[in-house]
mmCIF file of N, CA, C and O in Angstrom:
data_model
loop_
_atom_site.group_PDB
_atom_site.id
_atom_site.type_symbol
_atom_site.label_atom_id
_atom_site.label_comp_id
_atom_site.label_asym_id
_atom_site.label_seq_id
_atom_site.Cartn_x
_atom_site.Cartn_y
_atom_site.Cartn_z
ATOM 1 N N MET A 260 73.962 -44.254 58.726
ATOM 2 C CA MET A 260 73.812 -43.571 58.014
ATOM 3 C C MET A 260 72.670 -43.713 57.316
ATOM 4 O O MET A 260 72.430 -45.446 56.968
ATOM 5 N N ALA A 261 71.661 -43.305 56.184
ATOM 6 C CA ALA A 261 70.970 -43.649 55.450
ATOM 7 C C ALA A 261 70.947 -43.628 54.034
ATOM 8 O O ALA A 261 71.603 -42.893 53.791
ATOM 9 N N ARG A 262 70.005 -44.523 53.363
ATOM 10 C CA ARG A 262 70.255 -44.182 51.721
ATOM 11 C C ARG A 262 68.958 -44.216 51.409
ATOM 12 O O ARG A 262 68.130 -44.790 52.289
ATOM 13 N N LYS A 263 68.916 -43.960 49.689
ATOM 14 C CA LYS A 263 67.515 -43.762 49.831
ATOM 15 C C LYS A 263 67.011 -45.660 49.376
ATOM 16 O O LYS A 263 68.174 -46.212 48.948
ATOM 17 N N LYS A 264 65.472 -45.391 49.118
ATOM 18 C CA LYS A 264 65.484 -46.789 48.608
ATOM 19 C C LYS A 264 65.108 -46.505 47.444
ATOM 20 O O LYS A 264 65.244 -45.678 46.796
ATOM 21 N N GLN A 265 65.720 -48.317 47.125
ATOM 22 C CA GLN A 265 65.316 -48.356 45.436
ATOM 23 C C GLN A 265 64.030 -47.971 44.925
ATOM 24 O O GLN A 265 63.295 -48.975 45.591
ATOM 25 N N PRO A 266 63.623 -47.620 43.470
ATOM 26 C CA PRO A 266 62.286 -47.307 43.171
ATOM 27 C C PRO A 266 62.327 -48.758 42.662
ATOM 28 O O PRO A 266 63.125 -49.609 42.122
ATOM 29 N N PRO A 267 60.755 -49.140 42.953
ATOM 30 C CA PRO A 267 60.302 -50.554 42.156
ATOM 31 C C PRO A 267 60.760 -50.605 40.476
ATOM 32 O O PRO A 267 60.501 -49.932 40.168
ATOM 33 N N LYS A 268 61.215 -51.937 39.996
ATOM 34 C CA LYS A 268 61.705 -52.061 38.939
ATOM 35 C C LYS A 268 60.218 -52.060 37.860
ATOM 36 O O LYS A 268 59.303 -53.038 38.429
ATOM 37 N N SER A 269 60.420 -51.509 36.396
ATOM 38 C CA SER A 269 58.781 -51.797 36.138
ATOM 39 C C SER A 269 59.254 -51.876 34.483
ATOM 40 O O SER A 269 60.593 -51.431 33.842
ATOM 41 N N ASP A 270 58.768 -52.489 33.612
ATOM 42 C CA ASP A 270 59.297 -52.830 32.708
ATOM 43 C C ASP A 270 58.379 -51.817 31.146
ATOM 44 O O ASP A 270 59.220 -51.679 30.342
ATOM 45 N N ALA A 271 57.034 -50.828 32.068
ATOM 46 C CA ALA A 271 56.851 -49.856 31.346
ATOM 47 C C ALA A 271 57.895 -48.796 31.118
ATOM 48 O O ALA A 271 58.708 -48.649 32.075
ATOM 49 N N ALA A 272 57.952 -48.156 29.786
ATOM 50 C CA ALA A 272 58.990 -46.919 29.810
ATOM 51 C C ALA A 272 58.593 -45.775 30.785
ATOM 52 O O ALA A 272 57.016 -45.552 30.710
ATOM 53 N N PRO A 273 59.059 -45.189 31.167
ATOM 54 C CA PRO A 273 58.557 -43.742 32.052
ATOM 55 C C PRO A 273 57.960 -43.149 31.227
ATOM 56 O O PRO A 273 58.369 -42.260 30.075
ATOM 57 N N SER A 274 56.999 -42.030 31.794
ATOM 58 C CA SER A 274 56.409 -41.057 31.391
ATOM 59 C C SER A 274 56.930 -39.913 31.127
ATOM 60 O O SER A 274 57.213 -39.075 32.570
ATOM 61 N N THR A 275 57.285 -39.235 30.158
ATOM 62 C CA THR A 275 57.728 -37.851 30.021
ATOM 63 C C THR A 275 57.028 -36.855 30.443
ATOM 64 O O THR A 275 57.296 -35.325 31.106
ATOM 65 N N ALA A 276 55.618 -36.743 30.507
ATOM 66 C CA ALA A 276 54.538 -35.852 30.716
ATOM 67 C C ALA A 276 54.732 -35.728 32.550
ATOM 68 O O ALA A 276 54.377 -34.564 32.969
ATOM 69 N N ASN A 277 54.343 -36.516 32.848
ATOM 70 C CA ASN A 277 55.002 -36.376 35.103
ATOM 71 C C ASN A 277 55.926 -36.851 35.689
ATOM 72 O O ASN A 277 55.656 -37.916 35.934
ATOM 73 N N THR A 278 57.078 -35.940 34.725
ATOM 74 C CA THR A 278 58.488 -36.521 35.218
ATOM 75 C C THR A 278 58.791 -36.312 36.865
ATOM 76 O O THR A 278 58.160 -34.881 37.086
ATOM 77 N N HIS A 279 59.163 -36.898 37.838
ATOM 78 C CA HIS A 279 59.919 -36.936 38.949
ATOM 79 C C HIS A 279 60.527 -37.785 39.674
ATOM 80 O O HIS A 279 60.830 -38.695 38.883
ATOM 81 N N ILE A 280 61.111 -37.466 40.560
ATOM 82 C CA ILE A 280 61.834 -38.327 41.044
ATOM 83 C C ILE A 280 61.397 -39.454 41.938
ATOM 84 O O ILE A 280 61.093 -38.987 43.231
ATOM 85 N N SER A 281 61.258 -40.744 41.830
ATOM 86 C CA SER A 281 60.420 -41.689 42.868
ATOM 87 C C SER A 281 61.032 -41.777 43.906
ATOM 88 O O SER A 281 62.353 -41.882 43.953
ATOM 89 N N GLY A 282 60.413 -42.009 44.925
ATOM 90 C CA GLY A 282 61.276 -42.095 46.403
ATOM 91 C C GLY A 282 62.405 -40.973 46.889
ATOM 92 O O GLY A 282 62.933 -41.555 47.596
ATOM 93 N N ALA A 283 61.967 -40.020 46.212
ATOM 94 C CA ALA A 283 62.932 -38.714 46.498
ATOM 95 C C ALA A 283 62.532 -38.411 48.216
ATOM 96 O O ALA A 283 61.073 -37.795 48.510
ATOM 97 N N GLY A 284 63.355 -38.375 48.970
ATOM 98 C CA GLY A 284 63.597 -37.591 50.472
ATOM 99 C C GLY A 284 63.266 -38.936 51.171
ATOM 100 O O GLY A 284 62.947 -38.479 52.139
ATOM 101 N N GLU A 285 62.866 -39.958 50.404
ATOM 102 C CA GLU A 285 62.898 -41.296 51.906
ATOM 103 C C GLU A 285 64.216 -41.167 52.086
ATOM 104 O O GLU A 285 65.085 -41.750 51.304
ATOM 105 N N THR A 286 64.132 -42.098 53.575
ATOM 106 C CA THR A 286 65.484 -42.670 53.751
ATOM 107 C C THR A 286 65.238 -44.333 54.519
ATOM 108 O O THR A 286 63.828 -44.163 54.920
ATOM 109 N N VAL A 287 66.210 -44.928 54.570
ATOM 110 C CA VAL A 287 66.125 -46.282 54.998
ATOM 111 C C VAL A 287 67.436 -46.372 56.107
ATOM 112 O O VAL A 287 68.104 -46.166 55.995
ATOM 113 N N GLU A 288 66.951 -46.532 57.217
ATOM 114 C CA GLU A 288 67.940 -47.300 58.427
ATOM 115 C C GLU A 288 68.739 -48.158 57.503
ATOM 116 O O GLU A 288 68.239 -49.140 57.262
ATOM 117 N N GLN A 289 70.299 -47.883 58.169
ATOM 118 C CA GLN A 289 71.128 -48.463 57.497
ATOM 119 C C GLN A 289 72.460 -48.823 58.499
ATOM 120 O O GLN A 289 72.569 -47.092 58.858
ATOM 121 N N GLU A 290 73.225 -49.747 58.719
ATOM 122 C CA GLU A 290 74.220 -49.478 59.908
ATOM 123 C C GLU A 290 74.906 -49.043 59.141
ATOM 124 O O GLU A 290 75.493 -49.060 57.790
ATOM 125 N N ILE A 291 76.082 -47.966 60.152
ATOM 126 C CA ILE A 291 77.399 -47.564 59.114
ATOM 127 C C ILE A 291 78.475 -48.243 58.732
ATOM 128 O O ILE A 291 79.038 -48.362 57.747
ATOM 129 N N VAL A 292 78.507 -49.198 59.198
ATOM 130 C CA VAL A 292 79.845 -50.336 58.587
ATOM 131 C C VAL A 292 78.896 -50.867 57.284
ATOM 132 O O VAL A 292 80.212 -51.045 56.360
ATOM 133 N N ASP A 293 77.685 -50.979 57.427
ATOM 134 C CA ASP A 293 77.486 -51.432 56.008
ATOM 135 C C ASP A 293 77.272 -50.407 54.572
ATOM 136 O O ASP A 293 77.804 -50.591 53.489
ATOM 137 N N THR A 294 77.486 -48.838 55.344
ATOM 138 C CA THR A 294 77.322 -47.624 54.365
ATOM 139 C C THR A 294 78.519 -47.542 54.237
ATOM 140 O O THR A 294 78.964 -47.545 52.462
ATOM 141 N N LEU A 295 79.496 -47.796 55.184
ATOM 142 C CA LEU A 295 81.340 -47.565 54.540
ATOM 143 C C LEU A 295 81.438 -48.687 53.540
ATOM 144 O O LEU A 295 82.069 -48.371 52.811
ATOM 145 N N GLU A 296 81.479 -50.116 53.915
ATOM 146 C CA GLU A 296 81.525 -51.418 52.906
ATOM 147 C C GLU A 296 81.046 -50.890 51.594
ATOM 148 O O GLU A 296 81.966 -51.188 50.395
ATOM 149 N N ILE A 297 79.824 -50.266 51.371
ATOM 150 C CA ILE A 297 79.277 -50.327 50.213
ATOM 151 C C ILE A 297 80.024 -49.010 49.391
ATOM 152 O O ILE A 297 80.192 -48.901 47.775
ATOM 153 N N ASN A 298 80.125 -47.855 49.930
ATOM 154 C CA ASN A 298 80.151 -46.537 49.147
ATOM 155 C C ASN A 298 81.974 -46.244 49.918
ATOM 156 O O ASN A 298 82.454 -46.376 48.599
ATOM 157 N N TYR A 299 82.508 -46.284 50.534
ATOM 158 C CA TYR A 299 84.174 -45.928 50.438
ATOM 159 C C TYR A 299 85.023 -47.158 50.580
ATOM 160 O O TYR A 299 85.921 -46.339 49.721
ATOM 161 N N MET A 300 84.666 -48.311 50.809
ATOM 162 C CA MET A 300 85.856 -49.401 50.365
ATOM 163 C C MET A 300 85.924 -49.484 48.831
ATOM 164 O O MET A 300 87.254 -49.441 48.746
ATOM 165 N N PRO A 301 85.087 -49.202 48.259
ATOM 166 C CA PRO A 301 85.787 -50.040 46.412
ATOM 167 C C PRO A 301 86.708 -48.443 46.117
ATOM 168 O O PRO A 301 87.282 -48.738 45.509
ATOM 169 N N TYR A 302 86.066 -47.257 46.675
ATOM 170 C CA TYR A 302 86.701 -45.919 46.164
ATOM 171 C C TYR A 302 88.301 -45.935 46.954
ATOM 172 O O TYR A 302 88.993 -45.975 46.630
ATOM 173 N N ALA A 303 87.805 -46.716 48.257
ATOM 174 C CA ALA A 303 89.652 -46.719 48.441
ATOM 175 C C ALA A 303 90.768 -47.996 47.895
ATOM 176 O O ALA A 303 91.704 -47.405 47.952
ATOM 177 N N MET A 304 89.729 -49.005 47.407
ATOM 178 C CA MET A 304 90.730 -50.272 46.902
ATOM 179 C C MET A 304 91.511 -49.369 45.913
ATOM 180 O O MET A 304 92.577 -49.648 45.146
ATOM 181 N N SER A 305 90.575 -48.762 44.979
ATOM 182 C CA SER A 305 90.621 -47.901 43.994
ATOM 183 C C SER A 305 91.773 -46.949 44.000
ATOM 184 O O SER A 305 92.965 -46.909 43.307
ATOM 185 N N VAL A 306 91.817 -46.338 45.379
ATOM 186 C CA VAL A 306 93.410 -44.985 45.003
ATOM 187 C C VAL A 306 94.392 -45.412 45.511
ATOM 188 O O VAL A 306 95.464 -45.668 45.017
ATOM 189 N N ILE A 307 94.187 -46.941 46.404
ATOM 190 C CA ILE A 307 95.351 -47.854 46.562
ATOM 191 C C ILE A 307 95.688 -48.498 45.494
ATOM 192 O O ILE A 307 97.171 -48.436 44.862
ATOM 193 N N LEU A 308 95.185 -48.927 44.582
ATOM 194 C CA LEU A 308 95.750 -50.121 43.315
ATOM 195 C C LEU A 308 96.031 -49.124 42.116
ATOM 196 O O LEU A 308 97.299 -49.056 41.743
ATOM 197 N N SER A 309 95.105 -47.656 42.076
ATOM 198 C CA SER A 309 95.854 -46.726 41.112
ATOM 199 C C SER A 309 96.684 -45.389 41.475
ATOM 200 O O SER A 309 97.599 -44.988 40.609
ATOM 201 N N ARG A 310 96.903 -45.228 42.999
ATOM 202 C CA ARG A 310 97.653 -44.289 43.079
ATOM 203 C C ARG A 310 98.545 -44.603 44.038
ATOM 204 O O ARG A 310 99.755 -44.448 43.862
ATOM 205 N N ALA A 311 98.588 -45.368 44.969
ATOM 206 C CA ALA A 311 99.401 -45.647 46.523
ATOM 207 C C ALA A 311 100.431 -46.518 45.633
ATOM 208 O O ALA A 311 101.574 -46.267 46.184
ATOM 209 N N ILE A 312 100.068 -47.577 45.115
ATOM 210 C CA ILE A 312 100.995 -48.753 44.604
ATOM 211 C C ILE A 312 102.039 -48.611 43.637
ATOM 212 O O ILE A 312 103.354 -48.295 43.677
ATOM 213 N N PRO A 313 101.405 -47.874 42.478
ATOM 214 C CA PRO A 313 102.342 -47.277 41.308
ATOM 215 C C PRO A 313 103.533 -46.350 41.931
ATOM 216 O O PRO A 313 104.626 -46.335 41.666
#
């Protein structure tokens, strides 16, 4: 599964005149295992701890 690239960090304040989402539509190849660990596992643990155990 792919995820979007993180935009480079900048110290300058963003301009409001030309607003757009930088990196929109760009994808990065990523292993499905990594995607699950990053996105699903924290949610699953939260559900288990807050709903299933009590």
